[in-house]
JSON list of C-alpha atoms in Angstrom, two decimals:
[
{"chain": "L", "resi": 1, "resn": "UNK", "atom": "CA", "xyz": [-31.99, -100.00, 94.83]},
{"chain": "L", "resi": 2, "resn": "UNK", "atom": "CA", "xyz": [-30.26, -102.70, 94.64]},
{"chain": "L", "resi": 3, "resn": "UNK", "atom": "CA", "xyz": [-26.57, -102.94, 92.79]},
{"chain": "L", "resi": 4, "resn": "UNK", "atom": "CA", "xyz": [-28.14, -104.21, 90.07]},
{"chain": "L", "resi": 5, "resn": "UNK", "atom": "CA", "xyz": [-30.86, -100.94, 89.30]},
{"chain": "L", "resi": 6, "resn": "UNK", "atom": "CA", "xyz": [-29.57, -98.88, 86.34]},
{"chain": "L", "resi": 7, "resn": "UNK", "atom": "CA", "xyz": [-31.80, -95.44, 85.03]},
{"chain": "L", "resi": 8, "resn": "UNK", "atom": "CA", "xyz": [-32.24, -93.73, 81.73]},
{"chain": "L", "resi": 9, "resn": "UNK", "atom": "CA", "xyz": [-31.74, -90.53, 82.89]},
{"chain": "L", "resi": 10, "resn": "UNK", "atom": "CA", "xyz": [-31.91, -86.92, 81.33]},
{"chain": "L", "resi": 11, "resn": "UNK", "atom": "CA", "xyz": [-28.92, -85.00, 82.78]},
{"chain": "L", "resi": 12, "resn": "UNK", "atom": "CA", "xyz": [-29.46, -82.06, 84.35]},
{"chain": "L", "resi": 13, "resn": "UNK", "atom": "CA", "xyz": [-26.56, -79.43, 84.86]},
{"chain": "L", "resi": 14, "resn": "UNK", "atom": "CA", "xyz": [-25.50, -78.86, 88.21]},
{"chain": "L", "resi": 15, "resn": "UNK", "atom": "CA", "xyz": [-23.57, -75.16, 89.65]},
{"chain": "L", "resi": 16, "resn": "UNK", "atom": "CA", "xyz": [-20.30, -77.20, 88.71]},
{"chain": "L", "resi": 17, "resn": "UNK", "atom": "CA", "xyz": [-18.44, -76.20, 85.51]},
{"chain": "L", "resi": 18, "resn": "UNK", "atom": "CA", "xyz": [-19.97, -79.00, 83.14]},
{"chain": "L", "resi": 19, "resn": "UNK", "atom": "CA", "xyz": [-17.64, -81.63, 81.31]},
{"chain": "L", "resi": 20, "resn": "UNK", "atom": "CA", "xyz": [-16.86, -81.75, 78.03]},
{"chain": "L", "resi": 21, "resn": "UNK", "atom": "CA", "xyz": [-18.43, -84.15, 77.71]},
{"chain": "L", "resi": 22, "resn": "UNK", "atom": "CA", "xyz": [-21.52, -83.60, 79.96]},
{"chain": "L", "resi": 23, "resn": "UNK", "atom": "CA", "xyz": [-21.28, -80.50, 77.52]},
{"chain": "L", "resi": 24, "resn": "UNK", "atom": "CA", "xyz": [-21.62, -83.02, 74.57]},
{"chain": "L", "resi": 25, "resn": "UNK", "atom": "CA", "xyz": [-25.08, -85.59, 75.61]},
{"chain": "L", "resi": 26, "resn": "UNK", "atom": "CA", "xyz": [-28.50, -85.00, 76.63]},
{"chain": "L", "resi": 27, "resn": "UNK", "atom": "CA", "xyz": [-29.52, -89.03, 77.47]},
{"chain": "L", "resi": 28, "resn": "UNK", "atom": "CA", "xyz": [-27.38, -90.87, 80.00]},
{"chain": "L", "resi": 29, "resn": "UNK", "atom": "CA", "xyz": [-27.00, -94.31, 81.28]},
{"chain": "L", "resi": 30, "resn": "UNK", "atom": "CA", "xyz": [-26.40, -94.09, 85.40]},
{"chain": "L", "resi": 31, "resn": "UNK", "atom": "CA", "xyz": [-26.13, -97.40, 87.82]},
{"chain": "L", "resi": 32, "resn": "UNK", "atom": "CA", "xyz": [-25.26, -97.59, 91.48]},
{"chain": "L", "resi": 33, "resn": "UNK", "atom": "CA", "xyz": [-22.22, -98.65, 91.80]},
{"chain": "L", "resi": 34, "resn": "UNK", "atom": "CA", "xyz": [-20.61, -97.47, 95.25]},
{"chain": "L", "resi": 35, "resn": "UNK", "atom": "CA", "xyz": [-22.39, -98.33, 98.41]},
{"chain": "L", "resi": 36, "resn": "UNK", "atom": "CA", "xyz": [-25.19, -97.51, 99.93]},
{"chain": "L", "resi": 37, "resn": "UNK", "atom": "CA", "xyz": [-25.51, -94.05, 102.40]},
{"chain": "L", "resi": 38, "resn": "UNK", "atom": "CA", "xyz": [-23.26, -92.82, 100.39]},
{"chain": "L", "resi": 39, "resn": "UNK", "atom": "CA", "xyz": [-24.24, -89.38, 98.97]},
{"chain": "L", "resi": 40, "resn": "UNK", "atom": "CA", "xyz": [-23.03, -89.46, 95.72]},
{"chain": "L", "resi": 41, "resn": "UNK", "atom": "CA", "xyz": [-24.30, -92.97, 94.42]},
{"chain": "L", "resi": 42, "resn": "UNK", "atom": "CA", "xyz": [-24.30, -93.11, 90.38]},
{"chain": "L", "resi": 43, "resn": "UNK", "atom": "CA", "xyz": [-22.15, -93.87, 87.88]},
{"chain": "L", "resi": 44, "resn": "UNK", "atom": "CA", "xyz": [-23.22, -92.03, 84.88]},
{"chain": "L", "resi": 45, "resn": "UNK", "atom": "CA", "xyz": [-22.01, -92.35, 80.79]},
{"chain": "L", "resi": 46, "resn": "UNK", "atom": "CA", "xyz": [-23.81, -91.63, 77.94]},
{"chain": "L", "resi": 47, "resn": "UNK", "atom": "CA", "xyz": [-26.55, -93.68, 76.85]},
{"chain": "L", "resi": 48, "resn": "UNK", "atom": "CA", "xyz": [-25.01, -96.05, 73.78]},
{"chain": "L", "resi": 49, "resn": "UNK", "atom": "CA", "xyz": [-21.45, -96.07, 75.61]},
{"chain": "L", "resi": 50, "resn": "UNK", "atom": "CA", "xyz": [-20.62, -99.13, 78.59]},
{"chain": "L", "resi": 51, "resn": "UNK", "atom": "CA", "xyz": [-19.53, -98.57, 81.85]},
{"chain": "L", "resi": 52, "resn": "UNK", "atom": "CA", "xyz": [-16.40, -99.88, 83.24]},
{"chain": "L", "resi": 53, "resn": "UNK", "atom": "CA", "xyz": [-14.73, -99.49, 86.59]},
{"chain": "L", "resi": 54, "resn": "UNK", "atom": "CA", "xyz": [-14.76, -95.18, 87.15]},
{"chain": "L", "resi": 55, "resn": "UNK", "atom": "CA", "xyz": [-14.54, -94.34, 82.24]},
{"chain": "L", "resi": 56, "resn": "UNK", "atom": "CA", "xyz": [-16.99, -94.59, 79.69]},
{"chain": "L", "resi": 57, "resn": "UNK", "atom": "CA", "xyz": [-16.28, -96.18, 76.98]},
{"chain": "L", "resi": 58, "resn": "UNK", "atom": "CA", "xyz": [-17.33, -95.61, 72.92]},
{"chain": "L", "resi": 59, "resn": "UNK", "atom": "CA", "xyz": [-16.76, -98.12, 69.49]},
{"chain": "L", "resi": 60, "resn": "UNK", "atom": "CA", "xyz": [-17.96, -96.78, 66.99]},
{"chain": "L", "resi": 61, "resn": "UNK", "atom": "CA", "xyz": [-19.20, -98.71, 64.04]},
{"chain": "L", "resi": 62, "resn": "UNK", "atom": "CA", "xyz": [-18.39, -95.87, 61.56]},
{"chain": "L", "resi": 63, "resn": "UNK", "atom": "CA", "xyz": [-14.73, -95.90, 60.60]},
{"chain": "L", "resi": 64, "resn": "UNK", "atom": "CA", "xyz": [-11.68, -92.89, 60.07]},
{"chain": "L", "resi": 65, "resn": "UNK", "atom": "CA", "xyz": [-8.41, -92.39, 59.80]},
{"chain": "L", "resi": 66, "resn": "UNK", "atom": "CA", "xyz": [-6.06, -92.32, 62.75]},
{"chain": "L", "resi": 67, "resn": "UNK", "atom": "CA", "xyz": [-5.50, -88.32, 62.85]},
{"chain": "L", "resi": 68, "resn": "UNK", "atom": "CA", "xyz": [-9.75, -87.99, 62.72]},
{"chain": "L", "resi": 69, "resn": "UNK", "atom": "CA", "xyz": [-10.03, -91.29, 64.93]},
{"chain": "L", "resi": 70, "resn": "UNK", "atom": "CA", "xyz": [-8.65, -88.84, 67.58]},
{"chain": "L", "resi": 71, "resn": "UNK", "atom": "CA", "xyz": [-10.05, -85.28, 67.05]},
{"chain": "L", "resi": 72, "resn": "UNK", "atom": "CA", "xyz": [-13.30, -87.11, 67.30]},
{"chain": "L", "resi": 73, "resn": "UNK", "atom": "CA", "xyz": [-12.75, -88.46, 70.53]},
{"chain": "L", "resi": 74, "resn": "UNK", "atom": "CA", "xyz": [-11.98, -85.40, 71.56]},
{"chain": "L", "resi": 75, "resn": "UNK", "atom": "CA", "xyz": [-15.25, -83.54, 69.94]},
{"chain": "L", "resi": 76, "resn": "UNK", "atom": "CA", "xyz": [-16.88, -85.39, 72.29]},
{"chain": "L", "resi": 77, "resn": "UNK", "atom": "CA", "xyz": [-15.02, -84.70, 75.28]},
{"chain": "L", "resi": 78, "resn": "UNK", "atom": "CA", "xyz": [-13.29, -87.65, 75.11]},
{"chain": "L", "resi": 79, "resn": "UNK", "atom": "CA", "xyz": [-9.87, -89.66, 74.00]},
{"chain": "L", "resi": 80, "resn": "UNK", "atom": "CA", "xyz": [-8.11, -92.50, 72.53]},
{"chain": "L", "resi": 81, "resn": "UNK", "atom": "CA", "xyz": [-8.47, -95.39, 74.39]},
{"chain": "L", "resi": 82, "resn": "UNK", "atom": "CA", "xyz": [-5.24, -95.60, 77.36]},
{"chain": "L", "resi": 83, "resn": "UNK", "atom": "CA", "xyz": [-5.78, -99.38, 78.74]},
{"chain": "L", "resi": 84, "resn": "UNK", "atom": "CA", "xyz": [-3.55, -99.82, 82.09]},
{"chain": "L", "resi": 85, "resn": "UNK", "atom": "CA", "xyz": [-4.47, -102.77, 82.68]},
{"chain": "L", "resi": 86, "resn": "UNK", "atom": "CA", "xyz": [-5.20, -106.84, 81.65]},
{"chain": "L", "resi": 87, "resn": "UNK", "atom": "CA", "xyz": [-9.03, -106.09, 83.19]},
{"chain": "L", "resi": 88, "resn": "UNK", "atom": "CA", "xyz": [-9.21, -103.80, 80.97]},
{"chain": "L", "resi": 89, "resn": "UNK", "atom": "CA", "xyz": [-8.00, -105.14, 78.13]},
{"chain": "L", "resi": 90, "resn": "UNK", "atom": "CA", "xyz": [-10.44, -107.83, 78.54]},
{"chain": "L", "resi": 91, "resn": "UNK", "atom": "CA", "xyz": [-13.36, -105.93, 78.86]},
{"chain": "L", "resi": 92, "resn": "UNK", "atom": "CA", "xyz": [-13.05, -104.47, 75.47]},
{"chain": "L", "resi": 93, "resn": "UNK", "atom": "CA", "xyz": [-11.75, -107.16, 73.40]},
{"chain": "L", "resi": 94, "resn": "UNK", "atom": "CA", "xyz": [-15.39, -108.76, 74.76]},
{"chain": "L", "resi": 95, "resn": "UNK", "atom": "CA", "xyz": [-16.85, -105.83, 74.19]},
{"chain": "L", "resi": 96, "resn": "UNK", "atom": "CA", "xyz": [-15.34, -105.61, 70.70]},
{"chain": "L", "resi": 97, "resn": "UNK", "atom": "CA", "xyz": [-17.19, -109.03, 69.77]},
{"chain": "L", "resi": 98, "resn": "UNK", "atom": "CA", "xyz": [-20.31, -107.30, 70.03]},
{"chain": "L", "resi": 99, "resn": "UNK", "atom": "CA", "xyz": [-22.39, -107.32, 67.84]},
{"chain": "L", "resi": 100, "resn": "UNK", "atom": "CA", "xyz": [-21.65, -104.98, 64.81]},
{"chain": "L", "resi": 101, "resn": "UNK", "atom": "CA", "xyz": [-18.89, -107.18, 63.23]},
{"chain": "L", "resi": 102, "resn": "UNK", "atom": "CA", "xyz": [-16.35, -104.26, 63.45]},
{"chain": "L", "resi": 103, "resn": "UNK", "atom": "CA", "xyz": [-12.21, -106.34, 63.08]},
{"chain": "L", "resi": 104, "resn": "UNK", "atom": "CA", "xyz": [-10.03, -102.94, 63.87]},
{"chain": "L", "resi": 105, "resn": "UNK", "atom": "CA", "xyz": [-10.11, -100.51, 66.80]},
{"chain": "L", "resi": 106, "resn": "UNK", "atom": "CA", "xyz": [-7.71, -97.95, 67.16]},
{"chain": "L", "resi": 107, "resn": "UNK", "atom": "CA", "xyz": [-6.57, -97.18, 70.88]},
{"chain": "L", "resi": 108, "resn": "UNK", "atom": "CA", "xyz": [-4.78, -94.15, 72.18]},
{"chain": "L", "resi": 109, "resn": "UNK", "atom": "CA", "xyz": [-1.07, -95.56, 72.15]},
{"chain": "L", "resi": 110, "resn": "UNK", "atom": "CA", "xyz": [1.00, -94.17, 68.80]},
{"chain": "L", "resi": 111, "resn": "UNK", "atom": "CA", "xyz": [4.67, -94.35, 67.90]},
{"chain": "L", "resi": 112, "resn": "UNK", "atom": "CA", "xyz": [6.20, -90.62, 68.67]},
{"chain": "L", "resi": 113, "resn": "UNK", "atom": "CA", "xyz": [9.75, -92.47, 66.85]},
{"chain": "L", "resi": 114, "resn": "UNK", "atom": "CA", "xyz": [11.18, -95.58, 66.40]},
{"chain": "L", "resi": 115, "resn": "UNK", "atom": "CA", "xyz": [10.78, -97.64, 69.00]},
{"chain": "L", "resi": 116, "resn": "UNK", "atom": "CA", "xyz": [9.35, -94.85, 71.32]},
{"chain": "L", "resi": 117, "resn": "UNK", "atom": "CA", "xyz": [5.23, -95.29, 71.64]},
{"chain": "L", "resi": 118, "resn": "UNK", "atom": "CA", "xyz": [2.82, -92.95, 74.01]},
{"chain": "L", "resi": 119, "resn": "UNK", "atom": "CA", "xyz": [-0.77, -92.93, 75.02]},
{"chain": "L", "resi": 120, "resn": "UNK", "atom": "CA", "xyz": [-2.69, -89.87, 74.04]},
{"chain": "L", "resi": 121, "resn": "UNK", "atom": "CA", "xyz": [-2.57, -88.50, 78.48]},
{"chain": "L", "resi": 122, "resn": "UNK", "atom": "CA", "xyz": [1.52, -89.19, 78.10]},
{"chain": "L", "resi": 123, "resn": "UNK", "atom": "CA", "xyz": [0.67, -91.92, 80.64]},
{"chain": "L", "resi": 124, "resn": "UNK", "atom": "CA", "xyz": [4.06, -93.41, 80.51]},
{"chain": "L", "resi": 125, "resn": "UNK", "atom": "CA", "xyz": [4.07, -96.38, 78.48]},
{"chain": "L", "resi": 126, "resn": "UNK", "atom": "CA", "xyz": [4.96, -99.85, 80.59]},
{"chain": "L", "resi": 127, "resn": "UNK", "atom": "CA", "xyz": [6.29, -102.52, 78.10]},
{"chain": "L", "resi": 128, "resn": "UNK", "atom": "CA", "xyz": [4.52, -104.62, 80.32]},
{"chain": "L", "resi": 129, "resn": "UNK", "atom": "CA", "xyz": [1.58, -104.09, 80.40]},
{"chain": "L", "resi": 130, "resn": "UNK", "atom": "CA", "xyz": [1.32, -103.58, 76.04]},
{"chain": "L", "resi": 131, "resn": "UNK", "atom": "CA", "xyz": [-0.89, -106.59, 74.55]},
{"chain": "L", "resi": 132, "resn": "UNK", "atom": "CA", "xyz": [1.15, -106.63, 70.93]},
{"chain": "L", "resi": 133, "resn": "UNK", "atom": "CA", "xyz": [0.36, -109.50, 67.99]},
{"chain": "L", "resi": 134, "resn": "UNK", "atom": "CA", "xyz": [3.43, -111.80, 67.92]},
{"chain": "L", "resi": 135, "resn": "UNK", "atom": "CA", "xyz": [5.76, -110.16, 66.14]},
{"chain": "L", "resi": 136, "resn": "UNK", "atom": "CA", "xyz": [4.04, -106.72, 66.33]},
{"chain": "L", "resi": 137, "resn": "UNK", "atom": "CA", "xyz": [5.35, -103.66, 66.96]},
{"chain": "L", "resi": 138, "resn": "UNK", "atom": "CA", "xyz": [6.38, -103.43, 63.05]},
{"chain": "L", "resi": 139, "resn": "UNK", "atom": "CA", "xyz": [10.16, -102.45, 62.71]},
{"chain": "L", "resi": 140, "resn": "UNK", "atom": "CA", "xyz": [10.35, -98.61, 61.68]},
{"chain": "L", "resi": 141, "resn": "UNK", "atom": "CA", "xyz": [7.67, -95.62, 61.72]},
{"chain": "L", "resi": 142, "resn": "UNK", "atom": "CA", "xyz": [5.11, -96.20, 58.85]},
{"chain": "L", "resi": 143, "resn": "UNK", "atom": "CA", "xyz": [2.87, -97.52, 61.30]},
{"chain": "L", "resi": 144, "resn": "UNK", "atom": "CA", "xyz": [3.22, -95.20, 64.23]},
{"chain": "L", "resi": 145, "resn": "UNK", "atom": "CA", "xyz": [-0.82, -95.79, 65.14]},
{"chain": "L", "resi": 146, "resn": "UNK", "atom": "CA", "xyz": [-2.16, -98.89, 68.05]},
{"chain": "L", "resi": 147, "resn": "UNK", "atom": "CA", "xyz": [-5.88, -100.50, 67.12]},
{"chain": "L", "resi": 148, "resn": "UNK", "atom": "CA", "xyz": [-6.48, -104.07, 68.71]},
{"chain": "L", "resi": 149, "resn": "UNK", "atom": "CA", "xyz": [-6.99, -106.26, 66.15]},
{"chain": "L", "resi": 150, "resn": "UNK", "atom": "CA", "xyz": [-10.42, -108.63, 67.58]},
{"chain": "L", "resi": 151, "resn": "UNK", "atom": "CA", "xyz": [-10.77, -111.29, 65.44]},
{"chain": "L", "resi": 152, "resn": "UNK", "atom": "CA", "xyz": [-7.59, -112.44, 67.13]},
{"chain": "L", "resi": 153, "resn": "UNK", "atom": "CA", "xyz": [-9.58, -114.43, 70.13]},
{"chain": "L", "resi": 154, "resn": "UNK", "atom": "CA", "xyz": [-6.58, -113.35, 72.91]},
{"chain": "L", "resi": 155, "resn": "UNK", "atom": "CA", "xyz": [-5.47, -110.57, 75.13]},
{"chain": "L", "resi": 156, "resn": "UNK", "atom": "CA", "xyz": [-2.44, -110.22, 73.05]},
{"chain": "L", "resi": 157, "resn": "UNK", "atom": "CA", "xyz": [-4.48, -108.58, 70.40]},
{"chain": "L", "resi": 158, "resn": "UNK", "atom": "CA", "xyz": [-2.76, -105.17, 69.15]},
{"chain": "L", "resi": 159, "resn": "UNK", "atom": "CA", "xyz": [-1.26, -104.19, 66.39]},
{"chain": "L", "resi": 160, "resn": "UNK", "atom": "CA", "xyz": [0.08, -101.11, 64.98]},
{"chain": "L", "resi": 161, "resn": "UNK", "atom": "CA", "xyz": [-1.23, -99.48, 61.57]},
{"chain": "L", "resi": 162, "resn": "UNK", "atom": "CA", "xyz": [-0.45, -96.28, 58.95]},
{"chain": "L", "resi": 163, "resn": "UNK", "atom": "CA", "xyz": [-2.79, -93.49, 59.92]},
{"chain": "L", "resi": 164, "resn": "UNK", "atom": "CA", "xyz": [-4.82, -93.36, 57.25]},
{"chain": "L", "resi": 165, "resn": "UNK", "atom": "CA", "xyz": [-6.37, -96.77, 57.51]},
{"chain": "L", "resi": 166, "resn": "UNK", "atom": "CA", "xyz": [-9.90, -96.18, 57.78]},
{"chain": "L", "resi": 167, "resn": "UNK", "atom": "CA", "xyz": [-10.64, -97.86, 61.17]},
{"chain": "L", "resi": 168, "resn": "UNK", "atom": "CA", "xyz": [-13.03, -98.41, 63.71]},
{"chain": "L", "resi": 169, "resn": "UNK", "atom": "CA", "xyz": [-12.04, -96.81, 67.14]},
{"chain": "L", "resi": 170, "resn": "UNK", "atom": "CA", "xyz": [-12.64, -96.60, 71.24]},
{"chain": "L", "resi": 171, "resn": "UNK", "atom": "CA", "xyz": [-12.96, -93.04, 72.55]},
{"chain": "L", "resi": 172, "resn": "UNK", "atom": "CA", "xyz": [-12.50, -93.15, 76.72]},
{"chain": "L", "resi": 173, "resn": "UNK", "atom": "CA", "xyz": [-13.71, -90.44, 78.96]},
{"chain": "L", "resi": 174, "resn": "UNK", "atom": "CA", "xyz": [-14.16, -90.79, 82.96]},
{"chain": "L", "resi": 175, "resn": "UNK", "atom": "CA", "xyz": [-17.74, -91.63, 84.23]},
{"chain": "L", "resi": 176, "resn": "UNK", "atom": "CA", "xyz": [-19.19, -89.09, 85.83]},
{"chain": "L", "resi": 177, "resn": "UNK", "atom": "CA", "xyz": [-20.73, -89.61, 89.76]},
{"chain": "L", "resi": 178, "resn": "UNK", "atom": "CA", "xyz": [-24.16, -87.98, 90.54]}
]
């Protein structure tokens, strides 16, 4: 099979312990992602999710507040997205512009104390790999959740917001290799 082929398959659990993500979804989209000749040659994401490198991303069409968004991702066996590279930021910014039109997506970066930012999975916050809009984050601790503001049309599109705002979200989980 060529590396551009993909398949939609029902997921059959092997004897391995299925991940929380695998337990939530029955239809998966898989594509060839590793060199031919290896035993496990397909990377799979739940149907409707988008794959980039080794992760699957869910861009919601409904809106929730910050805490509900985090719980919704967890309930699907994933978490609010943790952005660790410029390439990932570019991919997600582009995905966010795809229809339907949505402006803001919660990501997994939170202000745990004044000017103390932390990723949901405890990945160290690296200020040099942050993509804040000009003038962001706002001073103080009222706006302690982070969104990707897609209409910004440049890579620096993060904005801190109040946690009660009902917005979209991006969930991330590791792709399943079969």
